[in-house]
Amino acid sequence: MDGVSLVGLAKKYGTPLIVTSENRIVDNCNRLRTAFERHYGKVLFKYAVKSNSNPRIVSIVAGEGFGADASSAAEIDIALMAGIKARDILFSPNYASVSELKYALDRHVAINFDDTGQFDLLSRYGIPDIVSFRLNPGFGRGEFPSIITAGPKAKFGIPQDAIAGAYERAVRKGAKRFGIHMMAGSNVLEPEYFAIITSKILDAAGRISKQAGIEFDFINIGGGLGVPYRPTEKGLDIDKTARLVADVFRKKCAEHWDRAPALMMEPGRYIVADSAVLLGTVNHVKRYSVTFIGTDVGMNILIRPSLYGAYHEVAIANKVDRPGIEKASLTGEICENTDIIAKDRKLPKAEDGDIIAIFNAGAYVYGMSSQYNSRPRPAEVLIKKDGKYVLIRRRETTSDILSTVL
């Protein structure tokens, strides 16, 4: 990666180990920004901190001029720690406590409310500078059913027939500036879908403007920009996506307002997913009616395959020049039969001590990891722009696991 031997890093720092390329993160930011600047102009990008919340990673994204979308008070702190100004953070919690909402209010962070009741809870203490509500448009799309964040059965947002009332309520309580948000897709690879959701949120915003008598500072079409996890998948055409979104945005804004609101997006996975590789070591290979390659990377570190049935491409890093001759499943050390990282893959014959590489490990890997079976979480290394590398998170120890015990 970037001229640095991953096998060498695994030997130097041990495994499990997540290795991230700063160059790749910067390239992804540039590609996204350039596409939208070409077709629309300035777009307010809010990096979804939940996708990868390591402050060193967030600071790279911040250095590219991106703000932050935070889903918790801790993510607000991480964004601030990474150098993002409070005015460039959007807080989008789900069923948040009043103390957490007040935390954002006290720091003058714009709040994207999941429901009217959340706004009512906070209004006793004050009104945010900008009030936004999350629209549930009644439909959604995702790589797996469990990551679809909109639709009749989704726990997020306010239905179309109720959201105008939320804004009317906010006006009565003294709100002056407004935004609107929708997150109707996750890891979507079809450009046309983003034009559909842009049209949907703008039509809803137009109706709300007339009914509530307000104007919008921003229209946030959410994230959901997909990346290919399988070798057979074609990557998202980001230039086409930007062109389709821009065309719809201009057209719909002209229908509803004299002055167009700002276009806002909150990419996360698109920025960081393919920037990192997760490295592990083969502990033992079991060959009977089926072959299991037992490694030190399990569902405690990478839960997506067990939780969603997600696919991650894998390789034996020290044998990449050898053909795949053995069908095997890659497993971890966790006492669960669902602890399978890759099932029935054709790989070179594995041996104890081999180094495995799991790709697309930059998004929703460390952030979703756990200490299940009392196993420490991995270390992280960053390969910087100049090709030098640095440890950006040390490996946990048993002392860390027990650090909160009294």
mmCIF file of C-alpha atoms in Angstrom:
data_model
loop_
_atom_site.group_PDB
_atom_site.id
_atom_site.type_symbol
_atom_site.label_atom_id
_atom_site.label_comp_id
_atom_site.label_asym_id
_atom_site.label_seq_id
_atom_site.Cartn_x
_atom_site.Cartn_y
_atom_site.Cartn_z
ATOM 1 C CA MET A 1 0.000 0.000 0.000
ATOM 2 C CA ASP A 2 1.500 3.344 -1.130
ATOM 3 C CA GLY A 3 4.822 1.539 -1.542
ATOM 4 C CA VAL A 4 4.837 0.143 2.009
ATOM 5 C CA SER A 5 4.868 -3.618 2.623
ATOM 6 C CA LEU A 6 1.735 -4.681 4.490
ATOM 7 C CA VAL A 7 3.412 -7.925 5.480
ATOM 8 C CA GLY A 8 6.270 -5.866 6.883
ATOM 9 C CA LEU A 9 3.849 -3.697 8.902
ATOM 10 C CA ALA A 10 2.149 -6.819 10.267
ATOM 11 C CA LYS A 11 5.501 -8.145 11.451
ATOM 12 C CA LYS A 12 6.545 -4.789 12.924
ATOM 13 C CA TYR A 13 3.328 -3.942 14.792
ATOM 14 C CA GLY A 14 1.695 -7.348 15.175
ATOM 15 C CA THR A 15 -1.866 -8.266 14.248
ATOM 16 C CA PRO A 16 -4.742 -7.613 14.116
ATOM 17 C CA LEU A 17 -3.781 -4.330 12.490
ATOM 18 C CA ILE A 18 -5.687 -1.773 10.441
ATOM 19 C CA VAL A 19 -3.533 0.101 7.916
ATOM 20 C CA THR A 20 -4.933 3.282 6.334
ATOM 21 C CA SER A 21 -3.714 5.307 3.358
ATOM 22 C CA GLU A 22 -3.892 9.085 3.778
ATOM 23 C CA ASN A 23 -3.433 9.469 0.020
ATOM 24 C CA ARG A 24 -6.525 7.395 -0.667
ATOM 25 C CA ILE A 25 -8.684 9.438 1.721
ATOM 26 C CA VAL A 26 -7.507 12.675 0.098
ATOM 27 C CA ASP A 27 -8.099 11.255 -3.397
ATOM 28 C CA ASN A 28 -11.646 10.242 -2.470
ATOM 29 C CA CYS A 29 -12.392 13.697 -1.047
ATOM 30 C CA ASN A 30 -10.978 15.378 -4.156
ATOM 31 C CA ARG A 31 -12.916 13.139 -6.535
ATOM 32 C CA LEU A 32 -16.187 13.855 -4.758
ATOM 33 C CA ARG A 33 -15.614 17.595 -4.420
ATOM 34 C CA THR A 34 -14.424 17.984 -8.024
ATOM 35 C CA ALA A 35 -17.465 16.170 -9.413
ATOM 36 C CA PHE A 36 -19.952 18.402 -7.630
ATOM 37 C CA GLU A 37 -18.015 21.613 -8.265
ATOM 38 C CA ARG A 38 -18.017 20.748 -11.962
ATOM 39 C CA HIS A 39 -21.787 20.326 -12.138
ATOM 40 C CA TYR A 40 -23.183 22.524 -9.396
ATOM 41 C CA GLY A 41 -20.695 24.635 -7.514
ATOM 42 C CA LYS A 42 -20.136 24.670 -3.797
ATOM 43 C CA VAL A 43 -21.631 21.791 -1.819
ATOM 44 C CA LEU A 44 -21.516 21.555 1.975
ATOM 45 C CA PHE A 45 -19.925 18.167 2.705
ATOM 46 C CA LYS A 46 -20.386 16.825 6.244
ATOM 47 C CA TYR A 47 -18.246 13.735 6.828
ATOM 48 C CA ALA A 48 -20.221 11.012 8.637
ATOM 49 C CA VAL A 49 -17.985 10.542 11.682
ATOM 50 C CA LYS A 50 -19.636 7.233 12.590
ATOM 51 C CA SER A 51 -18.053 5.571 9.561
ATOM 52 C CA ASN A 52 -14.565 6.005 11.011
ATOM 53 C CA SER A 53 -14.188 8.124 14.126
ATOM 54 C CA ASN A 54 -10.431 7.947 14.703
ATOM 55 C CA PRO A 55 -9.559 11.647 15.264
ATOM 56 C CA ARG A 56 -6.461 11.305 13.076
ATOM 57 C CA ILE A 57 -8.649 10.109 10.198
ATOM 58 C CA VAL A 58 -11.279 12.796 10.802
ATOM 59 C CA SER A 59 -8.552 15.460 10.805
ATOM 60 C CA ILE A 60 -7.452 14.382 7.305
ATOM 61 C CA VAL A 61 -11.011 14.806 6.042
ATOM 62 C CA ALA A 62 -11.285 18.136 7.866
ATOM 63 C CA GLY A 63 -8.111 19.261 6.123
ATOM 64 C CA GLU A 64 -9.926 18.789 2.818
ATOM 65 C CA GLY A 65 -12.542 21.342 3.873
ATOM 66 C CA PHE A 66 -15.239 18.918 4.985
ATOM 67 C CA GLY A 67 -17.451 19.520 8.004
ATOM 68 C CA ALA A 68 -18.886 16.730 10.157
ATOM 69 C CA ASP A 69 -22.116 14.849 10.655
ATOM 70 C CA ALA A 70 -22.124 13.611 14.259
ATOM 71 C CA SER A 71 -24.489 11.014 15.700
ATOM 72 C CA SER A 72 -23.495 11.382 19.377
ATOM 73 C CA ALA A 73 -22.036 13.905 21.795
ATOM 74 C CA ALA A 74 -18.720 12.038 21.654
ATOM 75 C CA GLU A 75 -18.630 12.432 17.878
ATOM 76 C CA ILE A 76 -19.163 16.175 18.309
ATOM 77 C CA ASP A 77 -16.087 16.189 20.564
ATOM 78 C CA ILE A 78 -14.100 14.102 18.065
ATOM 79 C CA ALA A 79 -14.991 16.502 15.249
ATOM 80 C CA LEU A 80 -13.929 19.484 17.370
ATOM 81 C CA MET A 81 -10.723 17.656 18.364
ATOM 82 C CA ALA A 82 -10.002 17.063 14.675
ATOM 83 C CA GLY A 83 -10.195 20.789 13.971
ATOM 84 C CA ILE A 84 -13.747 21.137 12.646
ATOM 85 C CA LYS A 85 -15.528 24.268 13.827
ATOM 86 C CA ALA A 86 -18.822 23.956 15.697
ATOM 87 C CA ARG A 87 -20.566 25.905 12.929
ATOM 88 C CA ASP A 88 -19.531 23.176 10.460
ATOM 89 C CA ILE A 89 -20.970 20.290 12.490
ATOM 90 C CA LEU A 90 -24.480 18.890 12.084
ATOM 91 C CA PHE A 91 -25.725 16.775 14.998
ATOM 92 C CA SER A 92 -28.045 14.000 13.777
ATOM 93 C CA PRO A 93 -28.914 11.808 16.778
ATOM 94 C CA ASN A 94 -31.586 9.129 17.056
ATOM 95 C CA TYR A 95 -33.747 9.010 20.209
ATOM 96 C CA ALA A 96 -31.188 11.183 22.003
ATOM 97 C CA SER A 97 -31.505 12.149 25.659
ATOM 98 C CA VAL A 98 -32.206 15.756 26.581
ATOM 99 C CA SER A 99 -28.722 16.036 28.093
ATOM 100 C CA GLU A 100 -27.126 15.056 24.792
ATOM 101 C CA LEU A 101 -29.321 17.476 22.845
ATOM 102 C CA LYS A 102 -28.428 20.230 25.309
ATOM 103 C CA TYR A 103 -24.749 19.354 24.857
ATOM 104 C CA ALA A 104 -25.039 20.267 21.168
ATOM 105 C CA LEU A 105 -27.140 23.351 21.908
ATOM 106 C CA ASP A 106 -24.570 24.709 24.366
ATOM 107 C CA ARG A 107 -21.851 24.358 21.713
ATOM 108 C CA HIS A 108 -23.918 26.102 19.014
ATOM 109 C CA VAL A 109 -24.005 22.999 16.850
ATOM 110 C CA ALA A 110 -26.880 22.766 14.368
ATOM 111 C CA ILE A 111 -29.259 19.947 15.305
ATOM 112 C CA ASN A 112 -31.056 17.645 12.911
ATOM 113 C CA PHE A 113 -34.028 16.368 14.924
ATOM 114 C CA ASP A 114 -35.298 12.854 14.377
ATOM 115 C CA ASP A 115 -38.793 13.753 15.629
ATOM 116 C CA THR A 116 -40.900 16.624 16.922
ATOM 117 C CA GLY A 117 -40.722 15.229 20.454
ATOM 118 C CA GLN A 118 -36.944 15.603 20.445
ATOM 119 C CA PHE A 119 -37.324 19.267 19.536
ATOM 120 C CA ASP A 120 -39.909 19.740 22.306
ATOM 121 C CA LEU A 121 -37.507 18.222 24.856
ATOM 122 C CA LEU A 122 -34.807 20.701 23.983
ATOM 123 C CA SER A 123 -36.981 23.786 23.488
ATOM 124 C CA ARG A 124 -37.325 24.157 27.255
ATOM 125 C CA TYR A 125 -33.637 25.052 27.351
ATOM 126 C CA GLY A 126 -33.316 27.010 24.130
ATOM 127 C CA ILE A 127 -33.634 26.907 20.351
ATOM 128 C CA PRO A 128 -30.658 25.953 18.135
ATOM 129 C CA ASP A 129 -29.374 28.529 15.692
ATOM 130 C CA ILE A 130 -30.542 26.243 12.870
ATOM 131 C CA VAL A 131 -33.370 23.721 13.263
ATOM 132 C CA SER A 132 -33.579 20.776 10.899
ATOM 133 C CA PHE A 133 -35.892 17.762 10.885
ATOM 134 C CA ARG A 134 -35.262 14.366 9.330
ATOM 135 C CA LEU A 135 -37.765 13.337 6.679
ATOM 136 C CA ASN A 136 -38.766 9.703 6.262
ATOM 137 C CA PRO A 137 -39.928 9.652 2.624
ATOM 138 C CA GLY A 138 -41.596 6.252 2.953
ATOM 139 C CA PHE A 139 -39.007 4.317 0.961
ATOM 140 C CA GLY A 140 -35.331 3.459 1.156
ATOM 141 C CA ARG A 141 -32.592 1.371 -0.378
ATOM 142 C CA GLY A 142 -29.568 -0.408 1.077
ATOM 143 C CA GLU A 143 -27.113 -3.207 0.428
ATOM 144 C CA PHE A 144 -28.849 -5.218 3.182
ATOM 145 C CA PRO A 145 -32.368 -4.902 4.680
ATOM 146 C CA SER A 146 -30.970 -4.028 8.112
ATOM 147 C CA ILE A 147 -29.114 -0.932 6.873
ATOM 148 C CA ILE A 148 -32.102 0.668 5.132
ATOM 149 C CA THR A 149 -32.761 3.847 7.095
ATOM 150 C CA ALA A 150 -36.047 5.002 5.568
ATOM 151 C CA GLY A 151 -39.420 3.455 4.788
ATOM 152 C CA PRO A 152 -42.573 2.410 6.697
ATOM 153 C CA LYS A 153 -40.709 0.167 9.150
ATOM 154 C CA ALA A 154 -37.602 2.311 9.666
ATOM 155 C CA LYS A 155 -37.079 3.840 13.108
ATOM 156 C CA PHE A 156 -35.764 7.099 11.656
ATOM 157 C CA GLY A 157 -37.400 10.379 10.769
ATOM 158 C CA ILE A 158 -40.831 11.956 10.396
ATOM 159 C CA PRO A 159 -43.359 10.778 7.768
ATOM 160 C CA GLN A 160 -44.189 13.108 4.893
ATOM 161 C CA ASP A 161 -47.700 13.820 6.127
ATOM 162 C CA ALA A 162 -46.435 14.992 9.533
ATOM 163 C CA ILE A 163 -43.207 16.851 8.873
ATOM 164 C CA ALA A 164 -44.732 20.224 7.915
ATOM 165 C CA GLY A 165 -46.372 20.286 11.342
ATOM 166 C CA ALA A 166 -42.953 19.858 12.935
ATOM 167 C CA TYR A 167 -41.704 23.019 11.250
ATOM 168 C CA GLU A 168 -44.856 24.934 12.157
ATOM 169 C CA ARG A 169 -44.280 23.943 15.766
ATOM 170 C CA ALA A 170 -40.658 25.094 15.589
ATOM 171 C CA VAL A 171 -41.749 28.468 14.182
ATOM 172 C CA ARG A 172 -44.240 28.940 17.029
ATOM 173 C CA LYS A 173 -41.464 28.249 19.535
ATOM 174 C CA GLY A 174 -39.203 30.864 18.002
ATOM 175 C CA ALA A 175 -36.947 29.059 15.502
ATOM 176 C CA LYS A 176 -35.626 31.400 12.822
ATOM 177 C CA ARG A 177 -33.391 29.363 10.503
ATOM 178 C CA PHE A 178 -34.084 25.949 9.028
ATOM 179 C CA GLY A 179 -32.670 22.976 7.213
ATOM 180 C CA ILE A 180 -34.138 19.633 6.160
ATOM 181 C CA HIS A 181 -32.512 16.208 5.993
ATOM 182 C CA MET A 182 -33.205 12.807 4.466
ATOM 183 C CA MET A 183 -31.150 9.607 4.497
ATOM 184 C CA ALA A 184 -32.836 7.180 2.136
ATOM 185 C CA GLY A 185 -29.955 5.025 0.948
ATOM 186 C CA SER A 186 -26.889 3.121 2.128
ATOM 187 C CA ASN A 187 -24.048 1.927 -0.106
ATOM 188 C CA VAL A 188 -25.985 2.608 -3.309
ATOM 189 C CA LEU A 189 -24.095 2.197 -6.589
ATOM 190 C CA GLU A 190 -26.734 3.549 -9.024
ATOM 191 C CA PRO A 191 -26.409 7.291 -9.834
ATOM 192 C CA GLU A 192 -30.084 7.563 -10.782
ATOM 193 C CA TYR A 193 -31.187 6.782 -7.242
ATOM 194 C CA PHE A 194 -29.572 9.934 -5.897
ATOM 195 C CA ALA A 195 -31.539 12.020 -8.397
ATOM 196 C CA ILE A 196 -34.741 10.342 -7.166
ATOM 197 C CA ILE A 197 -34.098 11.114 -3.503
ATOM 198 C CA THR A 198 -33.035 14.682 -4.341
ATOM 199 C CA SER A 199 -36.320 15.240 -6.142
ATOM 200 C CA LYS A 200 -38.265 13.730 -3.260
ATOM 201 C CA ILE A 201 -36.735 15.887 -0.526
ATOM 202 C CA LEU A 202 -36.995 19.080 -2.579
ATOM 203 C CA ASP A 203 -40.686 18.541 -3.298
ATOM 204 C CA ALA A 204 -41.262 17.931 0.410
ATOM 205 C CA ALA A 205 -39.275 21.050 1.295
ATOM 206 C CA GLY A 206 -41.312 23.100 -1.170
ATOM 207 C CA ARG A 207 -44.587 21.997 0.437
ATOM 208 C CA ILE A 208 -43.205 22.710 3.908
ATOM 209 C CA SER A 209 -42.082 26.192 2.866
ATOM 210 C CA LYS A 210 -45.586 27.105 1.752
ATOM 211 C CA GLN A 211 -47.392 25.518 4.696
ATOM 212 C CA ALA A 212 -45.059 26.756 7.447
ATOM 213 C CA GLY A 213 -44.072 30.017 5.792
ATOM 214 C CA ILE A 214 -40.327 29.401 6.032
ATOM 215 C CA GLU A 215 -37.221 29.305 3.863
ATOM 216 C CA PHE A 216 -34.453 26.731 4.103
ATOM 217 C CA ASP A 217 -30.762 27.436 4.637
ATOM 218 C CA PHE A 218 -29.832 23.942 3.453
ATOM 219 C CA ILE A 219 -31.236 20.783 1.896
ATOM 220 C CA ASN A 220 -29.319 17.707 3.121
ATOM 221 C CA ILE A 221 -29.756 14.723 0.800
ATOM 222 C CA GLY A 222 -27.806 12.462 3.178
ATOM 223 C CA GLY A 223 -25.077 9.988 2.305
ATOM 224 C CA GLY A 224 -25.331 6.492 0.902
ATOM 225 C CA LEU A 225 -22.695 6.895 -1.832
ATOM 226 C CA GLY A 226 -21.631 3.312 -2.432
ATOM 227 C CA VAL A 227 -18.308 1.571 -2.884
ATOM 228 C CA PRO A 228 -17.799 -1.840 -4.546
ATOM 229 C CA TYR A 229 -16.977 -4.599 -2.075
ATOM 230 C CA ARG A 230 -17.023 -7.471 -4.582
ATOM 231 C CA PRO A 231 -14.559 -7.729 -7.492
ATOM 232 C CA THR A 232 -17.504 -8.071 -9.895
ATOM 233 C CA GLU A 233 -19.151 -4.816 -8.779
ATOM 234 C CA LYS A 234 -18.734 -1.602 -10.740
ATOM 235 C CA GLY A 235 -17.906 1.499 -8.724
ATOM 236 C CA LEU A 236 -20.327 4.394 -8.426
ATOM 237 C CA ASP A 237 -19.981 6.869 -11.324
ATOM 238 C CA ILE A 238 -19.585 9.920 -9.099
ATOM 239 C CA ASP A 239 -19.446 12.382 -11.993
ATOM 240 C CA LYS A 240 -22.774 11.124 -13.341
ATOM 241 C CA THR A 241 -24.208 11.137 -9.821
ATOM 242 C CA ALA A 242 -23.186 14.768 -9.342
ATOM 243 C CA ARG A 243 -24.611 15.779 -12.725
ATOM 244 C CA LEU A 244 -27.981 14.112 -12.094
ATOM 245 C CA VAL A 245 -28.273 15.530 -8.575
ATOM 246 C CA ALA A 246 -27.280 19.024 -9.736
ATOM 247 C CA ASP A 247 -29.809 18.991 -12.584
ATOM 248 C CA VAL A 248 -32.652 17.996 -10.276
ATOM 249 C CA PHE A 249 -31.546 20.398 -7.544
ATOM 250 C CA ARG A 250 -31.484 23.403 -9.869
ATOM 251 C CA LYS A 251 -34.810 22.519 -11.475
ATOM 252 C CA LYS A 252 -36.691 21.876 -8.242
ATOM 253 C CA CYS A 253 -35.255 24.905 -6.435
ATOM 254 C CA ALA A 254 -36.403 27.129 -9.313
ATOM 255 C CA GLU A 255 -39.918 25.686 -8.929
ATOM 256 C CA HIS A 256 -40.147 26.377 -5.203
ATOM 257 C CA TRP A 257 -37.963 29.387 -4.293
ATOM 258 C CA ASP A 258 -36.462 32.581 -5.621
ATOM 259 C CA ARG A 259 -33.279 31.875 -3.641
ATOM 260 C CA ALA A 260 -31.872 28.338 -3.693
ATOM 261 C CA PRO A 261 -30.861 26.759 -0.362
ATOM 262 C CA ALA A 262 -27.393 25.246 -0.001
ATOM 263 C CA LEU A 263 -26.963 21.642 -1.114
ATOM 264 C CA MET A 264 -25.577 19.487 1.694
ATOM 265 C CA MET A 265 -24.352 15.874 1.723
ATOM 266 C CA GLU A 266 -22.885 13.607 4.398
ATOM 267 C CA PRO A 267 -20.525 11.052 2.820
ATOM 268 C CA GLY A 268 -18.794 8.583 5.105
ATOM 269 C CA ARG A 269 -18.168 5.169 3.581
ATOM 270 C CA TYR A 270 -17.286 6.709 0.204
ATOM 271 C CA ILE A 271 -14.444 8.668 1.810
ATOM 272 C CA VAL A 272 -12.812 5.992 3.958
ATOM 273 C CA ALA A 273 -13.954 2.438 3.090
ATOM 274 C CA ASP A 274 -11.329 1.594 0.492
ATOM 275 C CA SER A 275 -8.578 3.535 2.287
ATOM 276 C CA ALA A 276 -7.770 0.714 4.734
ATOM 277 C CA VAL A 277 -6.772 -2.935 4.892
ATOM 278 C CA LEU A 278 -7.255 -5.130 7.957
ATOM 279 C CA LEU A 279 -4.351 -7.518 8.562
ATOM 280 C CA GLY A 280 -4.417 -10.709 10.597
ATOM 281 C CA THR A 281 -2.339 -13.829 11.236
ATOM 282 C CA VAL A 282 -3.291 -17.439 10.553
ATOM 283 C CA ASN A 283 -3.255 -19.263 13.894
ATOM 284 C CA HIS A 284 -4.339 -22.723 12.724
ATOM 285 C CA VAL A 285 -5.832 -24.424 9.685
ATOM 286 C CA LYS A 286 -8.405 -27.171 10.183
ATOM 287 C CA ARG A 287 -8.925 -29.522 7.205
ATOM 288 C CA TYR A 288 -11.687 -32.122 7.411
ATOM 289 C CA SER A 289 -14.885 -32.205 5.320
ATOM 290 C CA VAL A 290 -14.527 -28.419 5.169
ATOM 291 C CA THR A 291 -11.457 -26.237 5.586
ATOM 292 C CA PHE A 292 -11.333 -23.442 8.151
ATOM 293 C CA ILE A 293 -8.501 -20.941 8.216
ATOM 294 C CA GLY A 294 -8.456 -19.804 11.830
ATOM 295 C CA THR A 295 -7.088 -16.280 12.316
ATOM 296 C CA ASP A 296 -6.840 -13.589 14.967
ATOM 297 C CA VAL A 297 -9.423 -11.486 13.089
ATOM 298 C CA GLY A 298 -12.959 -12.300 14.145
ATOM 299 C CA MET A 299 -16.388 -10.759 14.437
ATOM 300 C CA ASN A 300 -15.174 -8.779 17.447
ATOM 301 C CA ILE A 301 -13.099 -6.719 14.994
ATOM 302 C CA LEU A 302 -15.053 -7.034 11.734
ATOM 303 C CA ILE A 303 -18.716 -7.707 12.488
ATOM 304 C CA ARG A 304 -20.215 -6.818 9.095
ATOM 305 C CA PRO A 305 -20.073 -10.363 7.625
ATOM 306 C CA SER A 306 -21.724 -11.870 10.728
ATOM 307 C CA LEU A 307 -24.221 -9.055 11.218
ATOM 308 C CA TYR A 308 -25.284 -8.383 7.630
ATOM 309 C CA GLY A 309 -23.834 -11.195 5.553
ATOM 310 C CA ALA A 310 -21.511 -8.557 4.080
ATOM 311 C CA TYR A 311 -18.763 -9.495 1.638
ATOM 312 C CA HIS A 312 -15.138 -8.399 2.035
ATOM 313 C CA GLU A 313 -12.467 -9.435 -0.437
ATOM 314 C CA VAL A 314 -9.612 -11.308 1.257
ATOM 315 C CA ALA A 315 -6.106 -12.435 0.310
ATOM 316 C CA ILE A 316 -3.141 -14.192 1.861
ATOM 317 C CA ALA A 317 -0.798 -11.219 1.814
ATOM 318 C CA ASN A 318 2.457 -13.153 1.732
ATOM 319 C CA LYS A 319 1.187 -15.425 -1.074
ATOM 320 C CA VAL A 320 -0.488 -12.982 -3.469
ATOM 321 C CA ASP A 321 1.570 -14.359 -6.361
ATOM 322 C CA ARG A 322 0.244 -17.890 -5.848
ATOM 323 C CA PRO A 323 -2.959 -19.273 -7.403
ATOM 324 C CA GLY A 324 -6.074 -20.093 -5.412
ATOM 325 C CA ILE A 325 -6.122 -23.876 -5.086
ATOM 326 C CA GLU A 326 -8.098 -24.471 -1.902
ATOM 327 C CA LYS A 327 -11.677 -23.583 -1.001
ATOM 328 C CA ALA A 328 -11.762 -22.454 2.604
ATOM 329 C CA SER A 329 -13.598 -20.270 5.084
ATOM 330 C CA LEU A 330 -11.801 -17.568 7.031
ATOM 331 C CA THR A 331 -12.769 -17.485 10.703
ATOM 332 C CA GLY A 332 -11.770 -15.754 13.914
ATOM 333 C CA GLU A 333 -11.271 -16.794 17.529
ATOM 334 C CA ILE A 334 -14.757 -15.906 18.819
ATOM 335 C CA CYS A 335 -16.945 -18.565 20.412
ATOM 336 C CA GLU A 336 -19.799 -18.108 17.936
ATOM 337 C CA ASN A 337 -20.497 -20.182 14.828
ATOM 338 C CA THR A 338 -21.349 -16.948 13.005
ATOM 339 C CA ASP A 339 -17.731 -15.841 13.393
ATOM 340 C CA ILE A 340 -16.979 -16.288 9.685
ATOM 341 C CA ILE A 341 -15.232 -13.417 7.896
ATOM 342 C CA ALA A 342 -15.194 -15.008 4.428
ATOM 343 C CA LYS A 343 -16.999 -18.204 3.397
ATOM 344 C CA ASP A 344 -15.898 -20.741 0.785
ATOM 345 C CA ARG A 345 -13.211 -18.618 -0.893
ATOM 346 C CA LYS A 346 -10.609 -19.949 -3.325
ATOM 347 C CA LEU A 347 -7.239 -19.138 -1.772
ATOM 348 C CA PRO A 348 -3.630 -20.347 -1.896
ATOM 349 C CA LYS A 349 -2.992 -23.142 0.556
ATOM 350 C CA ALA A 350 -2.823 -21.469 3.965
ATOM 351 C CA GLU A 351 -0.291 -22.287 6.670
ATOM 352 C CA ASP A 352 0.157 -21.214 10.270
ATOM 353 C CA GLY A 353 1.803 -17.803 10.432
ATOM 354 C CA ASP A 354 0.520 -16.540 7.065
ATOM 355 C CA ILE A 355 -0.650 -12.926 6.960
ATOM 356 C CA ILE A 356 -4.196 -12.355 5.746
ATOM 357 C CA ALA A 357 -5.454 -9.093 4.259
ATOM 358 C CA ILE A 358 -9.106 -8.023 4.365
ATOM 359 C CA PHE A 359 -9.990 -5.134 2.070
ATOM 360 C CA ASN A 360 -12.412 -2.192 2.360
ATOM 361 C CA ALA A 361 -11.714 -2.009 6.089
ATOM 362 C CA GLY A 362 -11.840 1.767 6.504
ATOM 363 C CA ALA A 363 -15.552 2.182 7.197
ATOM 364 C CA TYR A 364 -17.644 0.571 9.926
ATOM 365 C CA VAL A 365 -14.844 -1.737 11.089
ATOM 366 C CA TYR A 366 -13.092 -0.352 14.170
ATOM 367 C CA GLY A 367 -16.153 1.775 14.941
ATOM 368 C CA MET A 368 -18.347 -1.347 15.184
ATOM 369 C CA SER A 369 -15.747 -3.510 16.920
ATOM 370 C CA SER A 370 -16.110 -4.810 20.456
ATOM 371 C CA GLN A 371 -14.269 -6.539 23.292
ATOM 372 C CA TYR A 372 -16.427 -9.656 23.027
ATOM 373 C CA ASN A 373 -14.743 -12.737 24.553
ATOM 374 C CA SER A 374 -12.575 -10.148 26.351
ATOM 375 C CA ARG A 375 -10.395 -9.734 23.306
ATOM 376 C CA PRO A 376 -8.634 -6.381 22.848
ATOM 377 C CA ARG A 377 -9.295 -4.238 19.810
ATOM 378 C CA PRO A 378 -6.594 -3.786 17.131
ATOM 379 C CA ALA A 379 -3.887 -1.220 16.551
ATOM 380 C CA GLU A 380 -4.046 1.250 13.663
ATOM 381 C CA VAL A 381 -1.273 2.533 11.409
ATOM 382 C CA LEU A 382 -1.498 5.474 9.003
ATOM 383 C CA ILE A 383 0.628 5.653 5.869
ATOM 384 C CA LYS A 384 1.097 9.378 5.370
ATOM 385 C CA LYS A 385 1.298 11.319 2.114
ATOM 386 C CA ASP A 386 5.087 11.172 2.099
ATOM 387 C CA GLY A 387 5.111 7.374 2.414
ATOM 388 C CA LYS A 388 6.159 7.363 6.051
ATOM 389 C CA TYR A 389 3.948 5.495 8.481
ATOM 390 C CA VAL A 390 2.934 6.128 12.054
ATOM 391 C CA LEU A 391 0.973 4.312 14.754
ATOM 392 C CA ILE A 392 -2.263 6.257 15.279
ATOM 393 C CA ARG A 393 -3.922 3.902 17.757
ATOM 394 C CA ARG A 394 -2.144 1.457 20.026
ATOM 395 C CA ARG A 395 -3.452 -2.043 20.549
ATOM 396 C CA GLU A 396 -5.707 -2.504 23.550
ATOM 397 C CA THR A 397 -4.574 -4.627 26.472
ATOM 398 C CA THR A 398 -6.350 -6.541 29.216
ATOM 399 C CA SER A 399 -5.805 -3.464 31.391
ATOM 400 C CA ASP A 400 -7.877 -1.414 28.934
ATOM 401 C CA ILE A 401 -10.667 -3.976 29.047
ATOM 402 C CA LEU A 402 -10.690 -3.775 32.852
ATOM 403 C CA SER A 403 -10.066 -0.027 33.114
ATOM 404 C CA THR A 404 -13.668 0.855 33.964
ATOM 405 C CA VAL A 405 -14.125 -1.821 36.625
ATOM 406 C CA LEU A 406 -14.316 -0.486 40.202
#
